[in-house]
Structure formats: structure tokens, C-alpha cells
Amino acid sequence: MFREINLEARCCLKKLIIPLVLFVLMLSGLVMVCRADSEGDAQSAIASAQQQVLACYNSAADAAKAGANVTGLLSTLNDAGNLLSKADLAFENGDYNSSKALALQSQQELQGFEAQAGSLRQTAGYARELDLLVNVFDSSFGTLIVVLCALVVWFMLKKRLRQKG
Amino acid sequence: MDLREYKVVFLVVTAILALIVASPALSRILVFPRTEFFTEMWLLGSNNTAEDYPFNLTSGQNYSVNLGLASNLGYTAYYVVEVKFRNETEPGPTNSTASSLPSLFNITAFVADQGSWQIPLTFSCNYSYNESVPSVSFYNMTFNDVTFDLTGQTAAYDTTRSGFFGSLFFELWLYDTKLNSFQFNQRSVWLWLNMTV
């Protein structure tokens, strides 16, 4: 009787083993795919954030070149750069979810940055041109007045001395 | 009195006055070119002075320093400071080359021309003493709010300096827009730390 039950159980186990192995293989494959997927996601998020940081840096540099005050822009860039460094570190440590989240946070930090930098650059450019124009005009006008005054004084002195004999 | 005798004096005085009046515009137009372009990098103690640097470390205890940069490059600079750690036998940076050791963490800094940037750094090091060798084995280092792994790193006993030494050093890299990559800026600062047991 026991022998019969044992044989039945063995048969059942044999039937179960193949689907069980297949299930474990599929599960591990799924885990590996998910892991590779999240690694790829994190990698592309970091690459995208790096590109954005670089583009924002270029626009801030252009604004600074035009004479704009870029203190606020650089502070934002430093915050975004800090988040990106942390994303890099999390990626190296294999924490792909945190890495992706930090990279996305870095990108969010830079939303509207380029437009702001562009506007600052334009304003600074106009202000600089106007300032230069006013400066040159004022100085030229002042110089002209000095020369004219000198001429008037010279001729007045000349006239007075001639009258004196 | 002959006015012609004073003609030269009069002309000189007029020219000087004209130059003074025109100087604001002239200063804008005649700009002398800058010839020296460089970056300053410094490491200060916790009081923001060049003293009280941490030296004798206790495992797990926090220490503070201040890392700073100043740009005189003529443009807004994009820097990366690579944080590295080494023992006495591992290669450090030279005047012209960076250390071949991998960076543990990168600090990003954007600095305007003739501007400066400084951050406080708080770090702690976890290590254990191996009496049989004798040496110190490192576990990890916490740097502000990030922790990096130092397992496998050891420091042997230095008989001349009487201690287990490790160096925390910072290398400066500058983004080159022409090459589209970071280049070592030949600047580095470091701290030698004695791991007390």
C-alpha cells in the first residue's frame, strides 16, 4: 500500500518538476529583464540629464558673456549638477531606481532654465548697448563743450587784449 | 602781454580737460586685454581658515573642511572635482597628471568669471584595526550625505610617521568646450589622515 502511494507521489513529483524548473527559469529571466530595463532607463536618464546640464551651462555662459548677472542661474545649475553627481553614484552602486529618480529630479530643476538665460542675455545685451551709447554720447558732448568753451575763452581773451592795445 | 606765448599751455589744459570728460567712454572702448587665466583651488579647516585641519581620525566620527574654487578664466567655468582616497603606496596626482585611481564621487561646480564658489564638506571614515598584520581595513566613507564603498582598501603601519595613513584628495577637472570633454586642470588639494586605533 505504502509502495503504491510512494510510486504515485514520485510520478506526481516528476510531472511537477519540469513545470517548476520552467517557472523558476522564466521568473529569473523576468527579473533579469526588469533589472536590465531599469539599468537602461537609469543610464538614458543620466545621459539625458547630462546633455541638459551642458546645454544650460552653454546658455548661462552666453548670458554671462553678454553681461548678465548669472548668480541665480549658476546656483540652479550647481543644484542640478549635485543631483546628477548623486545619480551617477547611485548608478555605480547598482541602485538604478534612485539613480533614475535623481537624474529626473536634476532635469526638473533645469526646467525653463534656457528660456530664462536667453531672456537675461537679451536684456543684458540691450542694456549694455544702451549704456555704451549713452556713455559715448555723454563723453563726446562733454568734450565738445570743453573745446567750445576753450575757443570762446581764447577769442574773448584775444579780443580784450586787442582792445587794451 | 602776448597771448601767443600761452597758446601751448592753453591747448594742453584744454586737451587734459577734454580727456577727463571723455574718460568714461574711453575706458569702455580702450580695454586692456587680460593675459593671465587661471583657477584657484583651496581647502580650509572647519573655521574657514588655513588651520585646524583634521589629522587624527577616529572611526565613524565626523570632520569638517571647506573646499573652494575661484575662476579667473575670462568665462563662466564648468568644473568637476573628483574626490579620491588612497593609502601611502597608491599613486597620487602630480603637477601635470591626475591620479589613476577611480573617483569615488564627483562634485560639480559652475563658477562665473572672477567669481568664487565654496562648500562645506563633512566626512567620516569607517575602518577597523587588524592587529595581526598590523593594518587598517576601510569599510566606507560618508561624504556630506553620500556614502561610498572603500572595502578592500587597507593602510599598512608607517613606521617612520608612526601611524596608519590615508589621503583624501580632490582633483580639479575643467570642461573644455572645444574638446567637449573634461580635462585635468593641474590643480589638486589633499589631506593626510592618520587612522587612530
Coordinates of C-alpha atoms in Angstrom, one line a residue:
Chain A
M1 CA 0.0 0.0 0.0
F2 CA 2.8 2.4 1.1
R3 CA 4.7 1.4 -2.0
E4 CA 1.8 2.3 -4.2
I5 CA 1.5 5.7 -2.6
N6 CA 5.2 6.3 -2.9
L7 CA 5.2 5.5 -6.5
E8 CA 2.2 7.8 -7.1
A9 CA 3.9 10.6 -5.3
R10 CA 7.1 10.1 -7.3
C11 CA 5.2 10.2 -10.5
C12 CA 3.4 13.4 -9.4
L13 CA 6.8 15.0 -8.5
K14 CA 8.3 14.0 -11.8
K15 CA 5.3 15.7 -13.5
L16 CA 5.7 18.8 -11.4
I17 CA 9.5 19.2 -11.7
I18 CA 9.6 20.2 -15.3
P19 CA 7.0 23.0 -15.0
L20 CA 8.6 24.1 -11.7
V21 CA 12.0 24.4 -13.3
L22 CA 10.5 26.2 -16.3
F23 CA 8.7 28.6 -13.9
V24 CA 11.9 29.4 -12.0
L25 CA 13.8 29.9 -15.2
M26 CA 11.1 32.3 -16.5
L27 CA 11.0 34.2 -13.2
S28 CA 14.7 34.7 -13.1
G29 CA 14.6 35.7 -16.8
L30 CA 11.9 38.2 -16.0
V31 CA 13.9 39.6 -13.1
M32 CA 17.0 39.9 -15.3
V33 CA 15.0 41.7 -18.0
C34 CA 13.4 44.0 -15.4
R35 CA 16.9 44.8 -13.9
A36 CA 18.4 45.4 -17.4
D37 CA 15.4 47.5 -18.2
S38 CA 15.8 49.7 -15.1
E39 CA 19.6 49.9 -15.7
G40 CA 19.0 51.0 -19.2
D41 CA 16.3 53.5 -18.1
A42 CA 18.7 55.0 -15.5
Q43 CA 21.5 55.2 -18.0
S44 CA 19.4 57.0 -20.5
A45 CA 18.0 59.3 -17.8
I46 CA 21.6 60.2 -16.7
A47 CA 22.7 60.8 -20.3
S48 CA 19.7 63.0 -21.0
A49 CA 20.3 65.0 -17.7
Q50 CA 24.0 65.4 -18.6
Q51 CA 23.1 66.8 -22.0
Q52 CA 20.6 69.2 -20.4
V53 CA 23.1 70.4 -17.9
L54 CA 25.6 71.0 -20.7
A55 CA 23.0 72.9 -22.8
C56 CA 22.1 75.0 -19.8
Y57 CA 25.7 75.7 -19.0
N58 CA 26.3 77.0 -22.5
S59 CA 23.2 79.3 -22.3
A60 CA 24.4 80.6 -18.9
A61 CA 27.9 81.2 -20.2
D62 CA 26.4 83.1 -23.2
A63 CA 24.3 85.2 -20.8
A64 CA 27.3 86.0 -18.7
K65 CA 29.3 86.9 -21.8
A66 CA 26.5 89.4 -22.7
G67 CA 27.0 91.0 -19.3
A68 CA 24.0 89.5 -17.4
N69 CA 24.1 88.7 -13.7
V70 CA 24.1 84.9 -13.7
T71 CA 24.4 84.3 -10.0
G72 CA 20.9 82.8 -9.7
L73 CA 21.3 80.7 -12.9
L74 CA 24.6 79.3 -11.6
S75 CA 23.1 78.4 -8.3
T76 CA 20.4 76.4 -10.1
L77 CA 23.0 74.8 -12.3
N78 CA 25.0 73.8 -9.2
D79 CA 22.0 72.2 -7.6
A80 CA 21.2 70.3 -10.8
G81 CA 24.9 69.2 -11.1
N82 CA 24.8 68.0 -7.5
L83 CA 21.8 65.8 -8.2
L84 CA 23.4 64.5 -11.3
S85 CA 26.5 63.5 -9.4
K86 CA 24.4 61.7 -6.9
A87 CA 22.6 59.9 -9.7
D88 CA 25.9 58.8 -11.1
L89 CA 27.0 57.4 -7.7
A90 CA 23.7 55.6 -7.2
F91 CA 24.1 54.1 -10.7
E92 CA 27.6 52.9 -9.8
N93 CA 26.2 51.3 -6.6
G94 CA 23.6 49.5 -8.7
D95 CA 20.7 51.5 -7.2
Y96 CA 19.1 52.1 -10.6
N97 CA 15.7 53.3 -9.3
S98 CA 17.3 56.1 -7.2
S99 CA 19.7 56.9 -10.0
K100 CA 16.8 57.4 -12.4
A101 CA 14.8 59.4 -9.9
L102 CA 17.8 61.7 -9.1
A103 CA 18.6 62.2 -12.8
L104 CA 14.9 63.2 -13.5
Q105 CA 15.0 65.5 -10.5
S106 CA 18.1 67.1 -11.9
Q107 CA 16.2 67.6 -15.2
Q108 CA 13.2 69.1 -13.4
E109 CA 15.5 71.5 -11.6
L110 CA 16.5 72.9 -15.0
Q111 CA 13.0 73.4 -16.5
G112 CA 12.7 76.8 -18.1
F113 CA 16.4 77.5 -17.5
E114 CA 17.4 78.1 -21.1
A115 CA 14.4 80.5 -21.7
Q116 CA 15.4 82.4 -18.5
A117 CA 19.1 82.5 -19.6
G118 CA 18.0 83.7 -23.1
S119 CA 15.9 86.4 -21.7
L120 CA 18.7 87.6 -19.3
R121 CA 21.1 87.6 -22.2
Q122 CA 18.8 89.7 -24.4
T123 CA 18.1 92.2 -21.6
A124 CA 21.8 92.4 -20.7
G125 CA 22.7 92.9 -24.4
Y126 CA 20.2 95.8 -24.8
A127 CA 21.3 97.4 -21.5
R128 CA 25.0 97.1 -22.4
E129 CA 24.4 98.6 -25.9
L130 CA 22.3 101.5 -24.5
D131 CA 24.8 102.1 -21.7
L132 CA 27.7 102.3 -24.2
L133 CA 25.7 104.6 -26.4
V134 CA 24.8 106.9 -23.6
N135 CA 28.3 106.9 -22.3
V136 CA 29.8 107.7 -25.7
F137 CA 27.3 110.4 -26.4
D138 CA 27.8 112.0 -22.9
S139 CA 31.5 111.9 -23.2
S140 CA 31.5 113.3 -26.8
F141 CA 29.1 116.0 -25.9
G142 CA 31.2 116.9 -22.8
T143 CA 34.4 117.0 -24.9
L144 CA 32.7 119.2 -27.5
I145 CA 31.5 121.6 -24.7
V146 CA 35.1 121.8 -23.3
V147 CA 36.6 122.5 -26.7
L148 CA 33.9 125.1 -27.5
C149 CA 34.4 126.8 -24.1
A150 CA 38.1 126.9 -24.6
L151 CA 37.7 128.5 -28.0
V152 CA 35.2 131.1 -26.6
V153 CA 37.6 131.9 -23.8
W154 CA 40.5 132.1 -26.2
F155 CA 38.8 134.5 -28.5
M156 CA 37.4 136.6 -25.6
L157 CA 40.9 137.0 -24.2
K158 CA 42.3 137.8 -27.6
K159 CA 39.6 140.4 -28.1
R160 CA 40.1 142.0 -24.7
L161 CA 43.9 142.2 -25.2
R162 CA 43.4 143.7 -28.6
Q163 CA 41.1 146.4 -27.1
K164 CA 43.7 147.2 -24.4
G165 CA 46.1 147.8 -27.2
Chain B
M1 CA 51.1 140.6 -22.7
D2 CA 51.3 138.4 -25.8
L3 CA 48.6 135.7 -25.8
R4 CA 50.5 133.6 -28.3
E5 CA 53.1 132.8 -25.6
Y6 CA 50.4 131.0 -23.7
K7 CA 48.9 129.2 -26.7
V8 CA 50.6 125.8 -25.9
V9 CA 49.6 126.0 -22.2
F10 CA 46.1 126.8 -23.2
L11 CA 46.0 123.9 -25.7
V12 CA 47.4 121.4 -23.1
V13 CA 44.9 122.5 -20.4
T14 CA 42.1 122.1 -22.9
A15 CA 43.3 118.7 -24.0
I16 CA 43.6 117.5 -20.4
L17 CA 40.1 118.7 -19.6
A18 CA 38.7 117.1 -22.8
L19 CA 40.4 113.8 -21.9
I20 CA 39.0 113.9 -18.3
V21 CA 35.5 114.5 -19.7
A22 CA 35.9 111.7 -22.3
S23 CA 37.4 109.2 -19.9
P24 CA 34.2 107.2 -19.1
A25 CA 33.7 106.4 -22.8
L26 CA 37.4 105.9 -23.4
S27 CA 37.6 103.4 -20.5
R28 CA 34.9 101.3 -22.2
I29 CA 36.5 101.4 -25.6
L30 CA 40.1 101.0 -24.7
V31 CA 40.0 97.8 -22.7
F32 CA 43.4 96.3 -21.9
P33 CA 43.4 92.6 -22.6
R34 CA 43.8 90.2 -19.7
T35 CA 46.8 87.9 -20.1
E36 CA 46.6 85.6 -17.1
F37 CA 43.9 83.0 -17.0
F38 CA 43.9 80.6 -14.1
T39 CA 41.8 78.8 -11.4
E40 CA 42.4 78.9 -7.7
M41 CA 41.5 75.9 -5.5
W42 CA 41.7 75.7 -1.8
L43 CA 40.9 73.6 1.2
L44 CA 40.3 75.3 4.5
G45 CA 39.7 74.0 8.0
S46 CA 36.3 74.0 9.7
N47 CA 36.7 77.6 10.8
N48 CA 37.3 78.7 7.2
T49 CA 41.0 79.4 7.9
A50 CA 44.1 77.5 6.9
E51 CA 44.4 75.8 10.3
D52 CA 42.6 73.1 12.3
Y53 CA 42.7 70.6 9.5
P54 CA 41.5 67.1 10.6
F55 CA 44.5 64.8 11.0
N56 CA 44.0 62.2 13.7
L57 CA 40.8 60.3 12.7
T58 CA 38.6 58.1 14.8
S59 CA 36.4 55.6 13.0
G60 CA 32.8 56.8 12.5
Q61 CA 33.5 60.4 13.8
N62 CA 32.6 63.4 11.6
Y63 CA 35.2 66.0 10.5
S64 CA 34.7 69.2 8.5
V65 CA 36.7 71.1 5.9
N66 CA 35.8 73.7 3.3
L67 CA 36.6 73.3 -0.4
G68 CA 36.7 76.4 -2.6
L69 CA 37.3 77.5 -6.2
A70 CA 37.8 80.8 -7.8
S71 CA 37.7 81.3 -11.6
N72 CA 39.9 83.8 -13.5
L73 CA 39.4 82.2 -16.8
G74 CA 37.6 85.0 -18.6
Y75 CA 34.4 83.0 -19.0
T76 CA 31.9 81.0 -16.8
A77 CA 33.6 77.7 -16.0
Y78 CA 32.2 74.2 -15.6
Y79 CA 34.3 72.3 -13.1
V80 CA 34.2 68.8 -11.7
V81 CA 36.1 68.0 -8.5
E82 CA 36.9 64.3 -8.3
V83 CA 37.1 63.0 -4.7
K84 CA 39.6 60.2 -4.3
F85 CA 41.1 58.3 -1.5
R86 CA 44.4 56.5 -1.3
N87 CA 46.9 54.9 1.0
E88 CA 50.6 55.7 1.0
T89 CA 51.5 53.1 -1.7
E90 CA 48.8 54.1 -4.2
P91 CA 49.5 56.8 -6.8
G92 CA 48.5 60.4 -6.1
P93 CA 48.2 63.3 -8.6
T94 CA 51.4 65.1 -9.8
N95 CA 51.6 68.7 -11.0
S96 CA 50.6 67.7 -14.5
T97 CA 48.7 64.4 -14.3
A98 CA 45.7 63.2 -12.3
S99 CA 45.9 60.1 -10.1
S100 CA 45.0 56.9 -11.9
L101 CA 42.7 55.9 -9.0
P102 CA 39.0 55.9 -9.8
S103 CA 36.9 58.8 -8.5
L104 CA 34.7 57.9 -5.5
F105 CA 32.4 60.9 -6.0
N106 CA 32.2 63.9 -8.3
I107 CA 31.4 67.4 -7.2
T108 CA 30.1 69.7 -9.9
A109 CA 30.7 73.5 -9.7
F110 CA 29.7 76.3 -12.1
V111 CA 31.7 79.4 -11.4
A112 CA 31.3 82.8 -13.0
D113 CA 34.4 84.7 -14.3
Q114 CA 36.2 86.4 -11.3
G115 CA 33.7 84.7 -9.1
S116 CA 34.2 82.1 -6.3
W117 CA 32.5 79.0 -5.0
Q118 CA 32.9 77.2 -1.7
I119 CA 31.1 74.3 0.0
P120 CA 31.5 72.8 3.5
L121 CA 32.4 69.2 3.5
T122 CA 31.7 66.9 6.4
F123 CA 33.2 63.4 6.2
S124 CA 33.6 60.4 8.3
C125 CA 35.6 57.2 7.7
N126 CA 34.7 53.7 8.9
Y127 CA 37.5 51.3 9.4
S128 CA 38.8 48.5 11.6
Y129 CA 42.2 47.7 13.0
N130 CA 43.7 44.4 12.1
E131 CA 46.2 43.5 14.9
S132 CA 47.8 40.5 13.2
V133 CA 49.2 42.3 10.2
P134 CA 49.1 45.3 11.6
S135 CA 47.0 47.4 9.2
V136 CA 43.7 49.2 9.0
S137 CA 40.9 48.0 6.7
F138 CA 38.5 50.5 5.4
Y139 CA 34.7 49.9 5.0
N140 CA 33.3 53.1 3.7
M141 CA 33.4 56.9 3.8
T142 CA 30.5 59.2 4.3
F143 CA 30.9 62.5 2.5
N144 CA 28.2 65.1 3.2
D145 CA 25.1 63.0 2.6
V146 CA 26.6 60.3 0.4
T147 CA 28.4 57.1 1.3
F148 CA 30.9 55.4 -0.9
D149 CA 32.4 52.0 -0.5
L150 CA 36.0 51.5 0.5
T151 CA 36.0 47.8 1.1
G152 CA 39.3 46.2 0.0
Q153 CA 41.3 49.3 0.8
T154 CA 43.9 49.0 3.5
A155 CA 46.6 51.1 5.1
A156 CA 49.7 49.5 6.5
Y157 CA 51.5 50.8 9.5
D158 CA 54.0 53.5 8.7
T159 CA 57.0 53.1 11.0
T160 CA 58.6 56.5 10.1
R161 CA 55.4 58.5 10.7
S162 CA 54.0 56.1 13.3
G163 CA 50.5 55.7 12.1
F164 CA 48.1 54.3 9.5
F165 CA 47.8 56.9 6.9
G166 CA 45.2 57.6 4.2
S167 CA 44.9 60.6 1.9
L168 CA 41.6 62.2 0.9
F169 CA 42.3 64.3 -2.2
F170 CA 40.4 66.4 -4.6
E171 CA 41.4 66.8 -8.3
L172 CA 40.1 69.6 -10.4
W173 CA 38.8 69.0 -13.9
L174 CA 37.6 71.7 -16.3
Y175 CA 35.1 71.3 -19.1
D176 CA 36.7 72.2 -22.4
T177 CA 34.0 73.4 -24.9
K178 CA 36.3 72.9 -27.9
L179 CA 37.1 69.2 -27.0
N180 CA 33.6 68.6 -25.5
S181 CA 35.3 66.8 -22.5
F182 CA 36.7 67.4 -19.1
Q183 CA 40.5 68.0 -18.8
F184 CA 42.6 67.8 -15.7
N185 CA 43.3 71.4 -14.6
Q186 CA 46.5 70.5 -12.8
R187 CA 45.1 71.5 -9.5
S188 CA 44.7 69.2 -6.5
V189 CA 44.4 69.6 -2.8
W190 CA 44.7 66.8 -0.2
L191 CA 44.5 65.9 3.4
W192 CA 46.7 63.2 5.0
L193 CA 44.7 61.5 7.7
N194 CA 46.1 59.3 10.5
M195 CA 43.6 56.5 11.3
T196 CA 43.9 56.2 15.1
V197 CA 43.1 52.8 16.6

